[in-house]
mmCIF file of C-alpha atoms and ligand atoms in Angstrom:
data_model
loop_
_atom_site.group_PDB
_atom_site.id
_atom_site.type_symbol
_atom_site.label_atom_id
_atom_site.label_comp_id
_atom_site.label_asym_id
_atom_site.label_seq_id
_atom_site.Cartn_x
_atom_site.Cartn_y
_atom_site.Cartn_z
ATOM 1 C CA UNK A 1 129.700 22.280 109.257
ATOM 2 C CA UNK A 2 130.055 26.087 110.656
ATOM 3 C CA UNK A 3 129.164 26.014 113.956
ATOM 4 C CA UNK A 4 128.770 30.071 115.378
ATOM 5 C CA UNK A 5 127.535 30.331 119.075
ATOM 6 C CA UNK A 6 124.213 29.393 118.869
ATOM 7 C CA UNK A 7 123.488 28.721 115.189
ATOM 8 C CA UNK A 8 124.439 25.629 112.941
ATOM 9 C CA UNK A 9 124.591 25.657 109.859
ATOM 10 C CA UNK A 10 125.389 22.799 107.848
ATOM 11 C CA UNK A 11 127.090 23.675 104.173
ATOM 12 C CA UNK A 12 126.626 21.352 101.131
ATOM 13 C CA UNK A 13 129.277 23.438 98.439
ATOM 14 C CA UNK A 14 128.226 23.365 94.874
ATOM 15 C CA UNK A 15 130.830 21.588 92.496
ATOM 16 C CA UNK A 16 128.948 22.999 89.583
ATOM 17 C CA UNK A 17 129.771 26.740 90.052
ATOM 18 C CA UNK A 18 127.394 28.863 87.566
ATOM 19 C CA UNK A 19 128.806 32.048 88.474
ATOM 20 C CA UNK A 20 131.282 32.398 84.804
ATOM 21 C CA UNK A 21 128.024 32.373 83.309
ATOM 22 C CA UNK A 22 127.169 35.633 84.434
ATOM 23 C CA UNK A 23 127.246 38.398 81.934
ATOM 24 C CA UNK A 24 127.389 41.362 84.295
ATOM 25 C CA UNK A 25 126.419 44.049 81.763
ATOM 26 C CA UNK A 26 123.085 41.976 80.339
ATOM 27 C CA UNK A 27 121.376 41.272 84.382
ATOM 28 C CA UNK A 28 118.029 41.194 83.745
ATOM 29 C CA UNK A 29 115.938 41.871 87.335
ATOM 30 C CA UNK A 30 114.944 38.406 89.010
ATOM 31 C CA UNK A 31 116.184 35.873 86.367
ATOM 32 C CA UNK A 32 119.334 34.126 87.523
ATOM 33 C CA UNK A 33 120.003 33.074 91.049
ATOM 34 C CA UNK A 34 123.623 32.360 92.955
ATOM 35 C CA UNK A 35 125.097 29.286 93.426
ATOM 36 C CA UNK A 36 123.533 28.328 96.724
ATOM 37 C CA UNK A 37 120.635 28.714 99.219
ATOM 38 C CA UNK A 38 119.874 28.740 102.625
ATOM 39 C CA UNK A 39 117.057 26.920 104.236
ATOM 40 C CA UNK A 40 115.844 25.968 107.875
ATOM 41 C CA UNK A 41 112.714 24.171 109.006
ATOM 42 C CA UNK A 42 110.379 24.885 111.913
ATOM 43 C CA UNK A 43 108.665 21.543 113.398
ATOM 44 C CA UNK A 44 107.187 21.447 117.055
ATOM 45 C CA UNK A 45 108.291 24.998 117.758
ATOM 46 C CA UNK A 46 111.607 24.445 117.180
ATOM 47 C CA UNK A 47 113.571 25.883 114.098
ATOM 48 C CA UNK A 48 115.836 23.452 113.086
ATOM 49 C CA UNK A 49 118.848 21.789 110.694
ATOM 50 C CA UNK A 50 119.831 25.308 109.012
ATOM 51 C CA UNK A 51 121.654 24.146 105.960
ATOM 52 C CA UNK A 52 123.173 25.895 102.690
ATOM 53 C CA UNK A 53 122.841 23.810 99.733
ATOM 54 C CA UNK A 54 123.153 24.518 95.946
ATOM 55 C CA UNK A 55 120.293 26.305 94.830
ATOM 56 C CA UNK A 56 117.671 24.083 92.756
ATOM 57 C CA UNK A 57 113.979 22.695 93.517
ATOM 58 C CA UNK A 58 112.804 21.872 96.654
ATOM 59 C CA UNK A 59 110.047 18.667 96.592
ATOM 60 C CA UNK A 60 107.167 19.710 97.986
ATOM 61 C CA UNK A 61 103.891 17.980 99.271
ATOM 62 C CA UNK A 62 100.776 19.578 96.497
ATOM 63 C CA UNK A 63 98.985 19.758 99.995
ATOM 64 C CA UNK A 64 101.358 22.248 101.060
ATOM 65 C CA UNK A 65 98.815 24.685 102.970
ATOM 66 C CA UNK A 66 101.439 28.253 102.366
ATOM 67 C CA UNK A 67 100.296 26.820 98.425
ATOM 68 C CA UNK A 68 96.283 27.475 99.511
ATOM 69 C CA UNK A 69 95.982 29.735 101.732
ATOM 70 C CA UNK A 70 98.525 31.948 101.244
ATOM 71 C CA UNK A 71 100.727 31.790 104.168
ATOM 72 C CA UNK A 72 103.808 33.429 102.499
ATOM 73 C CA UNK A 73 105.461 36.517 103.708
ATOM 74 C CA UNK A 74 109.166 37.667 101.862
ATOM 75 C CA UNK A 75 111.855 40.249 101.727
ATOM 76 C CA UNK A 76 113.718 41.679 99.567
ATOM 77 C CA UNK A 77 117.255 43.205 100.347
ATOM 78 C CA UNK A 78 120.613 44.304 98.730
ATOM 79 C CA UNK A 79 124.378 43.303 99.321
ATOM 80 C CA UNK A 80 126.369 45.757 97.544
ATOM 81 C CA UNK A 81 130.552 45.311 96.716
ATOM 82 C CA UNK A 82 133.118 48.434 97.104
ATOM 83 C CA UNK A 83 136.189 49.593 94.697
ATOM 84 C CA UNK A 84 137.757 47.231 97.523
ATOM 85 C CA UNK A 85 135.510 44.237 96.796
ATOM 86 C CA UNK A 86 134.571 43.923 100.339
ATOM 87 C CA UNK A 87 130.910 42.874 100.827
ATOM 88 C CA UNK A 88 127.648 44.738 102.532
ATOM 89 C CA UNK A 89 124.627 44.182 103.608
ATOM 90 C CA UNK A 90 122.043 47.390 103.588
ATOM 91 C CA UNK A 91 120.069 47.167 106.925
ATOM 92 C CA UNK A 92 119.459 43.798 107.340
ATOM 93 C CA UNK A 93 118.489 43.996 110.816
ATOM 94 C CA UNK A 94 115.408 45.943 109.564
ATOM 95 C CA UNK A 95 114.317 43.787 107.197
ATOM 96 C CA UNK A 96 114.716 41.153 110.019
ATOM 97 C CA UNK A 97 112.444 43.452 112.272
ATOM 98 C CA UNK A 98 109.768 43.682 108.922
ATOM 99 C CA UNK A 99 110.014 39.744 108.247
ATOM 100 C CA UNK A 100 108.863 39.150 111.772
ATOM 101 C CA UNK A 101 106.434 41.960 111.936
ATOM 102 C CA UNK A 102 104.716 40.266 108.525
ATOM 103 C CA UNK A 103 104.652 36.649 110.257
ATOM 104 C CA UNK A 104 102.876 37.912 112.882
ATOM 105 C CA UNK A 105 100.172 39.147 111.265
ATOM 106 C CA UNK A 106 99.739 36.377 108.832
ATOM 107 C CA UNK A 107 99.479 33.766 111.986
ATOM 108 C CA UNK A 108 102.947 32.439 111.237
ATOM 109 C CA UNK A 109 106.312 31.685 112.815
ATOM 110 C CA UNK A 110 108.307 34.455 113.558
ATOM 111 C CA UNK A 111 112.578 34.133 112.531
ATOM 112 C CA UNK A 112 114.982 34.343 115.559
ATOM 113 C CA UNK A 113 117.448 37.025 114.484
ATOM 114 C CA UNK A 114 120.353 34.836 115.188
ATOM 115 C CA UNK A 115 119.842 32.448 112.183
ATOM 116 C CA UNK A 116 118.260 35.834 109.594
ATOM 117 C CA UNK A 117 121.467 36.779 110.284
ATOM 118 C CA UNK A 118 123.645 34.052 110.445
ATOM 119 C CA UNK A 119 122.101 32.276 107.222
ATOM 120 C CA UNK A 120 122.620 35.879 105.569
ATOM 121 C CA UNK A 121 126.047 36.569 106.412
ATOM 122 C CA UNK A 122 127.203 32.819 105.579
ATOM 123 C CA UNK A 123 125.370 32.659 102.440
ATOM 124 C CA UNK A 124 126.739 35.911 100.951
ATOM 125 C CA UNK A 125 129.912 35.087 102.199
ATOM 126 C CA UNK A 126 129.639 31.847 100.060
ATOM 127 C CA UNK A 127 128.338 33.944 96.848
ATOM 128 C CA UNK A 128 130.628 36.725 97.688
ATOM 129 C CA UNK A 129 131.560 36.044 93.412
ATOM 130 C CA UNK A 130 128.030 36.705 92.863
ATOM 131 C CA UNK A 131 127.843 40.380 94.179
ATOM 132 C CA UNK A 132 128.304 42.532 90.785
ATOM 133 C CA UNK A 133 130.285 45.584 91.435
ATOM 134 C CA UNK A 134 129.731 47.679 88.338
ATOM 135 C CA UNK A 135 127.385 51.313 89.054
ATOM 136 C CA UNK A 136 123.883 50.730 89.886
ATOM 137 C CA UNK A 137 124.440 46.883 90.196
ATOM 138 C CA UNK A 138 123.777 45.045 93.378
ATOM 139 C CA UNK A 139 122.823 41.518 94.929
ATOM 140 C CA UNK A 140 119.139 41.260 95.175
ATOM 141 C CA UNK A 141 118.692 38.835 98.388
ATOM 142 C CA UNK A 142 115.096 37.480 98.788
ATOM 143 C CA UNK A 143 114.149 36.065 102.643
ATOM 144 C CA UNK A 144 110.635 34.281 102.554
ATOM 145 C CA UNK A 145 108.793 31.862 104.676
ATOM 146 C CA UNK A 146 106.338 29.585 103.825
ATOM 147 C CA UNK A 147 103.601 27.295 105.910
ATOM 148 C CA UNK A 148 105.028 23.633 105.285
ATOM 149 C CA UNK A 149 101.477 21.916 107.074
ATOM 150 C CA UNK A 150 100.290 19.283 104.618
ATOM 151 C CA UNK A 151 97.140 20.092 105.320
ATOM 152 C CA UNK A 152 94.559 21.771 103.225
ATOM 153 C CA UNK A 153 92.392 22.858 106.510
ATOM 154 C CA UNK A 154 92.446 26.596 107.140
ATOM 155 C CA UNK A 155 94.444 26.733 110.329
ATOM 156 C CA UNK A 156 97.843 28.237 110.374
ATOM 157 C CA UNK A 157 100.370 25.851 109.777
ATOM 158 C CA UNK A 158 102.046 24.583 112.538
ATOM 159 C CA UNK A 159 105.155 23.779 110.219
ATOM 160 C CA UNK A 160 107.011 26.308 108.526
ATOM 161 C CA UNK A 161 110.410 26.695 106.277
ATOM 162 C CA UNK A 162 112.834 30.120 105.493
ATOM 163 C CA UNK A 163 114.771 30.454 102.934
ATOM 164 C CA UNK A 164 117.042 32.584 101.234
ATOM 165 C CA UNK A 165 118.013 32.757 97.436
ATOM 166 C CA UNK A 166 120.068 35.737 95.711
ATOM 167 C CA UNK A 167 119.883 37.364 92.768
ATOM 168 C CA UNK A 168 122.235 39.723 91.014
ATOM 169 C CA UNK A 169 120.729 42.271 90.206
ATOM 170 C CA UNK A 170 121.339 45.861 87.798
ATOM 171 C CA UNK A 171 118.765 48.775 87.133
ATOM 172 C CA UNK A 172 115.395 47.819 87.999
ATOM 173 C CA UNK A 173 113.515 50.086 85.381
ATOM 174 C CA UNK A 174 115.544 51.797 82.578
ATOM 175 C CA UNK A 175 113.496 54.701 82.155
ATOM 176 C CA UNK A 176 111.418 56.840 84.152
ATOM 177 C CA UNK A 177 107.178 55.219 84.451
ATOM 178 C CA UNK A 178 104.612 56.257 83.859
ATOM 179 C CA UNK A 179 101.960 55.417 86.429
ATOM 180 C CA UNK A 180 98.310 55.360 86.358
ATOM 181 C CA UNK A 181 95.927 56.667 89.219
ATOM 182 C CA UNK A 182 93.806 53.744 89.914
ATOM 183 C CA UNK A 183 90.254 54.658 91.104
ATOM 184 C CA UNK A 184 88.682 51.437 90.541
ATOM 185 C CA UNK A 185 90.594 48.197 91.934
ATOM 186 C CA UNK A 186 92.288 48.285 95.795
ATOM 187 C CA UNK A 187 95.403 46.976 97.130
ATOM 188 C CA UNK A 188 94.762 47.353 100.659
ATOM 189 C CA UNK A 189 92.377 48.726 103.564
ATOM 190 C CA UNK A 190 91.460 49.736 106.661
ATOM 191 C CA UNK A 191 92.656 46.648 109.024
ATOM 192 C CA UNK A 192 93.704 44.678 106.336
ATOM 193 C CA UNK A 193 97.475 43.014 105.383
ATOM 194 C CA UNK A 194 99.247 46.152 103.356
ATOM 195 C CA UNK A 195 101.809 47.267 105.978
ATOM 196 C CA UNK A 196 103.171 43.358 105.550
ATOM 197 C CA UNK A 197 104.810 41.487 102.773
ATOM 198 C CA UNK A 198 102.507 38.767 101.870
ATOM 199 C CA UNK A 199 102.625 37.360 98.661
ATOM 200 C CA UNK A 200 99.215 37.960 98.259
ATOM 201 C CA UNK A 201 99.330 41.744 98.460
ATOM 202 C CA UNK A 202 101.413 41.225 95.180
ATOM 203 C CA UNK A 203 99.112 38.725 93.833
ATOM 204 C CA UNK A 204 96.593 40.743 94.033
ATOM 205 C CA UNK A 205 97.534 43.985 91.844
ATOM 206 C CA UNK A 206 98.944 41.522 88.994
ATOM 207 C CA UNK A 207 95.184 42.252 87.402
ATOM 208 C CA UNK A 208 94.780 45.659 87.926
ATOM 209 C CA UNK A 209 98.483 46.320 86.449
ATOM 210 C CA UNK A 210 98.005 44.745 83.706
ATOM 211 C CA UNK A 211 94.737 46.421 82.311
ATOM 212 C CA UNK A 212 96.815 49.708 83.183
ATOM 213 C CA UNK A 213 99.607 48.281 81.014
ATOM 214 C CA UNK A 214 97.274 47.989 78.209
ATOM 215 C CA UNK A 215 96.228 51.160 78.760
ATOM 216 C CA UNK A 216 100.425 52.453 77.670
ATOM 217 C CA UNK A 217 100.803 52.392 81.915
ATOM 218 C CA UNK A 218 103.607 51.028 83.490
ATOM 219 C CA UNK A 219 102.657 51.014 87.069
ATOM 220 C CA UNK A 220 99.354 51.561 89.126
ATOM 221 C CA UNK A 221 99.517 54.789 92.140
ATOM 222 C CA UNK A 222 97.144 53.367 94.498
ATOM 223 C CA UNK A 223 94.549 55.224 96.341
ATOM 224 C CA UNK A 224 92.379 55.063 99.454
ATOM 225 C CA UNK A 225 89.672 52.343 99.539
ATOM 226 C CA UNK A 226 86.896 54.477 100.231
ATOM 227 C CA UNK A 227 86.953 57.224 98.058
ATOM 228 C CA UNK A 228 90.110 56.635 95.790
ATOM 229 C CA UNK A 229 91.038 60.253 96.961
ATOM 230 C CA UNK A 230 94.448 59.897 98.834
ATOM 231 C CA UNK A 231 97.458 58.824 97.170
ATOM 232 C CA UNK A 232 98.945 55.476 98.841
ATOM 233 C CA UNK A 233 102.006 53.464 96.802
ATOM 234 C CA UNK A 234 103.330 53.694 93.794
ATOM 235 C CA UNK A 235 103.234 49.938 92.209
ATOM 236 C CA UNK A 236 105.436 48.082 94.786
ATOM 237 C CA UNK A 237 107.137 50.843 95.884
ATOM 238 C CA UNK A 238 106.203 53.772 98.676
ATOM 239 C CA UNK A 239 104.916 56.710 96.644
ATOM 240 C CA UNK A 240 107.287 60.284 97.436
ATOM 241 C CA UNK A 241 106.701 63.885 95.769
ATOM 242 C CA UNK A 242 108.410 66.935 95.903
ATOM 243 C CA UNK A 243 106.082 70.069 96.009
ATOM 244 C CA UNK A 244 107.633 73.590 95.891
ATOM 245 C CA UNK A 245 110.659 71.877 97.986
ATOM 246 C CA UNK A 246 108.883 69.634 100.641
ATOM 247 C CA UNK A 247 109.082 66.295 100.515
ATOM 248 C CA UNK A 248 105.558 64.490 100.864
ATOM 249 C CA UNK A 249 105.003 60.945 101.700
ATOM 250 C CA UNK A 250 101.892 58.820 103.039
ATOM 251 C CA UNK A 251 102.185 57.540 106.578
ATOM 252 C CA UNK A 252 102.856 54.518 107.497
ATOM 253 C CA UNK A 253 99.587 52.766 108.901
ATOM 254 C CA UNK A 254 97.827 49.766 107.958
ATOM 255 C CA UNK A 255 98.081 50.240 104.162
ATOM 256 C CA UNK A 256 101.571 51.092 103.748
ATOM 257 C CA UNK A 257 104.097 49.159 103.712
ATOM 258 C CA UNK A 258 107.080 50.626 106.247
ATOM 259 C CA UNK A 259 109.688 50.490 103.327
ATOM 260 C CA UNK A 260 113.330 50.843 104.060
ATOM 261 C CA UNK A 261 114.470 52.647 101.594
ATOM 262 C CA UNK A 262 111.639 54.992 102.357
ATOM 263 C CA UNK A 263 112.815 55.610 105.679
ATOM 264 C CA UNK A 264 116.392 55.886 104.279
ATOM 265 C CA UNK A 265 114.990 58.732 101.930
ATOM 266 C CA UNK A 266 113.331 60.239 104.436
ATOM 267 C CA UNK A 267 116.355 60.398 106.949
ATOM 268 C CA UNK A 268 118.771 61.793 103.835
ATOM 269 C CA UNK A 269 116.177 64.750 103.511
ATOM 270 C CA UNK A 270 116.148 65.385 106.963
ATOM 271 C CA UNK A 271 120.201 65.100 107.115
ATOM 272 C CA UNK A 272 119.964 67.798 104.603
ATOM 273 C CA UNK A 273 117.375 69.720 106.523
ATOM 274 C CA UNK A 274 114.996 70.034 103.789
ATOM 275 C CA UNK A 275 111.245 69.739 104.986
ATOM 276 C CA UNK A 276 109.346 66.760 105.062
ATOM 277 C CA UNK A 277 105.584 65.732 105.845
ATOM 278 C CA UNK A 278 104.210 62.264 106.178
ATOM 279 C CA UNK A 279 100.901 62.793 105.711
ATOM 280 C CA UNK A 280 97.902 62.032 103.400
ATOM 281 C CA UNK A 281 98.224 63.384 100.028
ATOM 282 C CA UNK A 282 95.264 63.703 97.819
ATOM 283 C CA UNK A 283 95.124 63.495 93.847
ATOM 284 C CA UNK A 284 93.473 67.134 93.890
ATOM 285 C CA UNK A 285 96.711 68.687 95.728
ATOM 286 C CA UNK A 286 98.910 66.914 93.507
ATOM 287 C CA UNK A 287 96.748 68.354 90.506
ATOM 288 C CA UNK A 288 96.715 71.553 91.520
ATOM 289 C CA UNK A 289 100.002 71.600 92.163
ATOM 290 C CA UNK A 290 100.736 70.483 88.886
ATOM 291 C CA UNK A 291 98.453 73.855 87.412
ATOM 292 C CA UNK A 292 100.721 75.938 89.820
ATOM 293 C CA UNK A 293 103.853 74.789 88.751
ATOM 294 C CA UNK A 294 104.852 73.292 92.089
ATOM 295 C CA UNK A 295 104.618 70.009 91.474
ATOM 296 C CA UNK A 296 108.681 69.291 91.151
ATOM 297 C CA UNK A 297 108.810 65.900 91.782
ATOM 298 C CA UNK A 298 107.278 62.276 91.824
ATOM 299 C CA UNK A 299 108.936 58.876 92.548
ATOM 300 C CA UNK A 300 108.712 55.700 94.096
ATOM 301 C CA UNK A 301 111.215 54.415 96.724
ATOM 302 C CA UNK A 302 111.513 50.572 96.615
ATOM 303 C CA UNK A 303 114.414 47.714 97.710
ATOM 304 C CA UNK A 304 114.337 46.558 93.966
ATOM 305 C CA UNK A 305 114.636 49.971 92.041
ATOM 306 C CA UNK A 306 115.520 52.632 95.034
ATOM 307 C CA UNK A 307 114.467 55.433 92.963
ATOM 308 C CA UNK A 308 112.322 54.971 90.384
ATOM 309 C CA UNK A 309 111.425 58.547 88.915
ATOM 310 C CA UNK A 310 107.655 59.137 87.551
ATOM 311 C CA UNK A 311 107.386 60.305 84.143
ATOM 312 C CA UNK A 312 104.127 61.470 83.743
ATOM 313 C CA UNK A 313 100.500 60.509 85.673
ATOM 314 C CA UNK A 314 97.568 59.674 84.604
ATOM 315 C CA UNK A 315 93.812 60.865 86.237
ATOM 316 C CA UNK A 316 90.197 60.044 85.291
ATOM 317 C CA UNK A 317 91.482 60.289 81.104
ATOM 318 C CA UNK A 318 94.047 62.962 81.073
ATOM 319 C CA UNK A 319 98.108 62.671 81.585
ATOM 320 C CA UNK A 320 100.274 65.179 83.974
ATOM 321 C CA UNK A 321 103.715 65.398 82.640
ATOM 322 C CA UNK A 322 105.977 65.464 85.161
ATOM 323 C CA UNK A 323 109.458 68.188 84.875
ATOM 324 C CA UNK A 324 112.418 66.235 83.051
ATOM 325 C CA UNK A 325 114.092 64.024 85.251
ATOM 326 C CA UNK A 326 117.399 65.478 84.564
ATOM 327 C CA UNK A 327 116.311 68.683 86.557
ATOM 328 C CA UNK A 328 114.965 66.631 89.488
ATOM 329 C CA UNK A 329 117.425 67.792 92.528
ATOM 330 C CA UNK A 330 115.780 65.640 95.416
ATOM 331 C CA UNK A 331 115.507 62.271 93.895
ATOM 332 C CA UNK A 332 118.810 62.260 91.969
ATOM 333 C CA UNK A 333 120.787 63.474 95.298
ATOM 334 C CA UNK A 334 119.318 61.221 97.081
ATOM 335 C CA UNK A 335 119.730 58.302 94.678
ATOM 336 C CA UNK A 336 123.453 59.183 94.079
ATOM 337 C CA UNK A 337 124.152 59.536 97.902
ATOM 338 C CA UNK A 338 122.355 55.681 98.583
ATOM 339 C CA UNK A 339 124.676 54.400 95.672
ATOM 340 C CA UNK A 340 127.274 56.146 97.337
ATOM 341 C CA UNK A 341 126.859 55.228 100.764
ATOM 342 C CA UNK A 342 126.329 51.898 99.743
ATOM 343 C CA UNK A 343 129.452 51.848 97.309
ATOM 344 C CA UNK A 344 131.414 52.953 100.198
ATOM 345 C CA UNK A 345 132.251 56.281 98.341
ATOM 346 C CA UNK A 346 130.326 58.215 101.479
ATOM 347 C CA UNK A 347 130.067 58.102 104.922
ATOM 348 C CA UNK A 348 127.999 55.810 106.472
ATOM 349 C CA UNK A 349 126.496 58.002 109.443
ATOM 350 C CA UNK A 350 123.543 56.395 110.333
ATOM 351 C CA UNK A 351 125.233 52.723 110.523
ATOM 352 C CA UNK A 352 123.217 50.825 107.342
ATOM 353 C CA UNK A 353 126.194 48.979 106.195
ATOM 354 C CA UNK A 354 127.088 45.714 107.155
ATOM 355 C CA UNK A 355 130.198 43.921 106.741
ATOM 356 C CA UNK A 356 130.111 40.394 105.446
ATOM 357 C CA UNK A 357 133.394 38.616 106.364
HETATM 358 C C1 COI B 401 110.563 46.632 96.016
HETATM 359 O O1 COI B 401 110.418 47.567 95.248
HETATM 360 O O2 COI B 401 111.413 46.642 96.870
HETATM 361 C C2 COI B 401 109.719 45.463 95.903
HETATM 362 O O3 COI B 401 109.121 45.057 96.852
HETATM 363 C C3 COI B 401 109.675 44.864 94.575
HETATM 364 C C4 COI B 401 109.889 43.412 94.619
HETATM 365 C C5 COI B 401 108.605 42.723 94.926
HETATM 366 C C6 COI B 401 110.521 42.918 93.355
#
């Protein structure tokens, strides 16, 4: 048992370590998971019995109401190793901030930071062996909580469970996308859930995706419910562009999500004093950009993939090529300064990083 001031946690150490398994160079995104987990339960308003155990199933009632209605909010955040093979966290008090914000507005129980933190920092601390160190290459940590009710009334569930898994985790997407404009299928609106993580914001563009995939798409650019005109996010990811050296980005409201590394991004550029808008963004100033020769660059800016560069768009039948990628000085500074920051290789002015013991 680690007792800290005011959290417990009780530890249940694996005696089946998996982590000589791991081929560092062959990670594939989302497909092997560390050693251990971390779970707490919430009964009669209390969160209780935090515990890290080795990381398997969990039985689970088939009445289980997150299961039908959707009560299910998650995170998803990096620990990164140095050259020293000390371990960080990137912000994880904001994605503590975001995982309460989300249970809010999906009726649920909100996480005291004490045991975010606490189960973090112990966890990691147990998978330290887990965290790959080689360029580009990170822990992928993924917070979530569920509504335990057994119950299949719509009511929020009174009973509730976090967890935490990990992840290593390499490149995200090998290659720059190429993204399709959707003007036909929504991911969010006007007072609706897309500022939040609930699963069911991902659930739902699973369909739309994939007809764009078999259209020779990789990803979907969202776009305004009302008249598909303004530019929203980029698959999962915030959507950024670069046009004749300002940096453009939707605002934050109730259809974007407030992404980290998008703020990240957005504090870099203004570090480096280069000009930057949140605002709307419609598919006509993008296109006419594009005619003028302005149109520099286009990327998302995600937990998962940090930068992932867009190839080429496509709008109502015809493709925009985007400028190589290679000649792209925004999004590969900034990419290369994350890494670096993150790596340890740059200073950390803005306090991101932190240490797990
Ligand atoms: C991200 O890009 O950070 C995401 O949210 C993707 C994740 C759902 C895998």
């Amino acid at each position: 048992m680690i007792t800290t001031e005011k959290v417990s946690i009780k530890v249940q150490q694996t005696t089946n370590s998996r982590v000589g398994e791991l081929d560092y160079n062959k990670i594939i995104f989302g497909h092997q998971f560390s050693d251990h987990m971390f779970l707490v339960d919430y009964n009669d308003g209390v969160w209780h019995d935090a515990q890290i155990i080795p990381y398997g199933p969990v039985p689970m009632s088939p009445a289980t109401s997150a299961l039908h209605y959707g009560q299910a909010i998650f995170e998803g955040m990096k620990a990164y190793k140095n050259d020293k093979g000390e371990v960080f966290l990137f912000r994880p008090y904001d994605n503590h901030k975001r995982i309460n914000i989300s249970a809010e507005r999906m009726a649920m129980a909100t996480i005291p930071e004490e045991i975010f933190m606490e189960g973090l920092k112990q966890l990691i601390s147990l998978d330290k062996g887990w965290v790959p160190d080689t360029d580009g290459s990170s822990l992928y940590i993924r917070p979530f909580i569920i509504g335990t009710d057994e119950f299949i009334g719509v009511k929020p569930s009174d009973n509730y469970r976090f967890y935490i898994i990990t992840s290593p985790a390499g490149k995200y997407y090998n290659a720059p996308v190429k993204v399709l404009v959707e003007t036909n299928y929504i991911r969010a609106v006007e007072g609706g859930v897309g500022y939040v993580k609930a699963s069911g914001n991902y659930g739902r563009s699973l369909f739309p995706t994939k007809l764009a995939q078999q259209r020779g798409y990789q990803q979907i650019i969202w776009t305004d419910s009302k008249n598909h005109r303004y530019l929203e996010e980029s698959g999962t990811m915030n959507l950024m562009v670069v046009i004749d050296d300002v940096l453009i980005t939707p605002p934050i409201g109730d259809t974007i999500l407030a992404g980290i590394t998008r703020d990240s991004v957005l504090t870099l550029a203004r570090d480096w004093k280069m000009k930057v808008q949140e605002r709307k963004i419609s598919i006509d100033e993008v296109i006419d950009a594009h005619k003028r020769g302005t149109l520099e660059e286009m990327f998302g800016t995600g937990t998962a993939a940090t930068i992932a560069h867009i190839a080429s768009f496509g709008f109502e039948g015809k493709d925009y090529e985007l400028p190589a990628t290679e000649g792209r000085i925004f999004s590969n500074r900034v990419a290369q300064e994350l890494e670096n920051i993150r790596k340890g290789k740059s200073e950390d002015k803005h306090n991101w990083m932190v240490k797990i013991d």
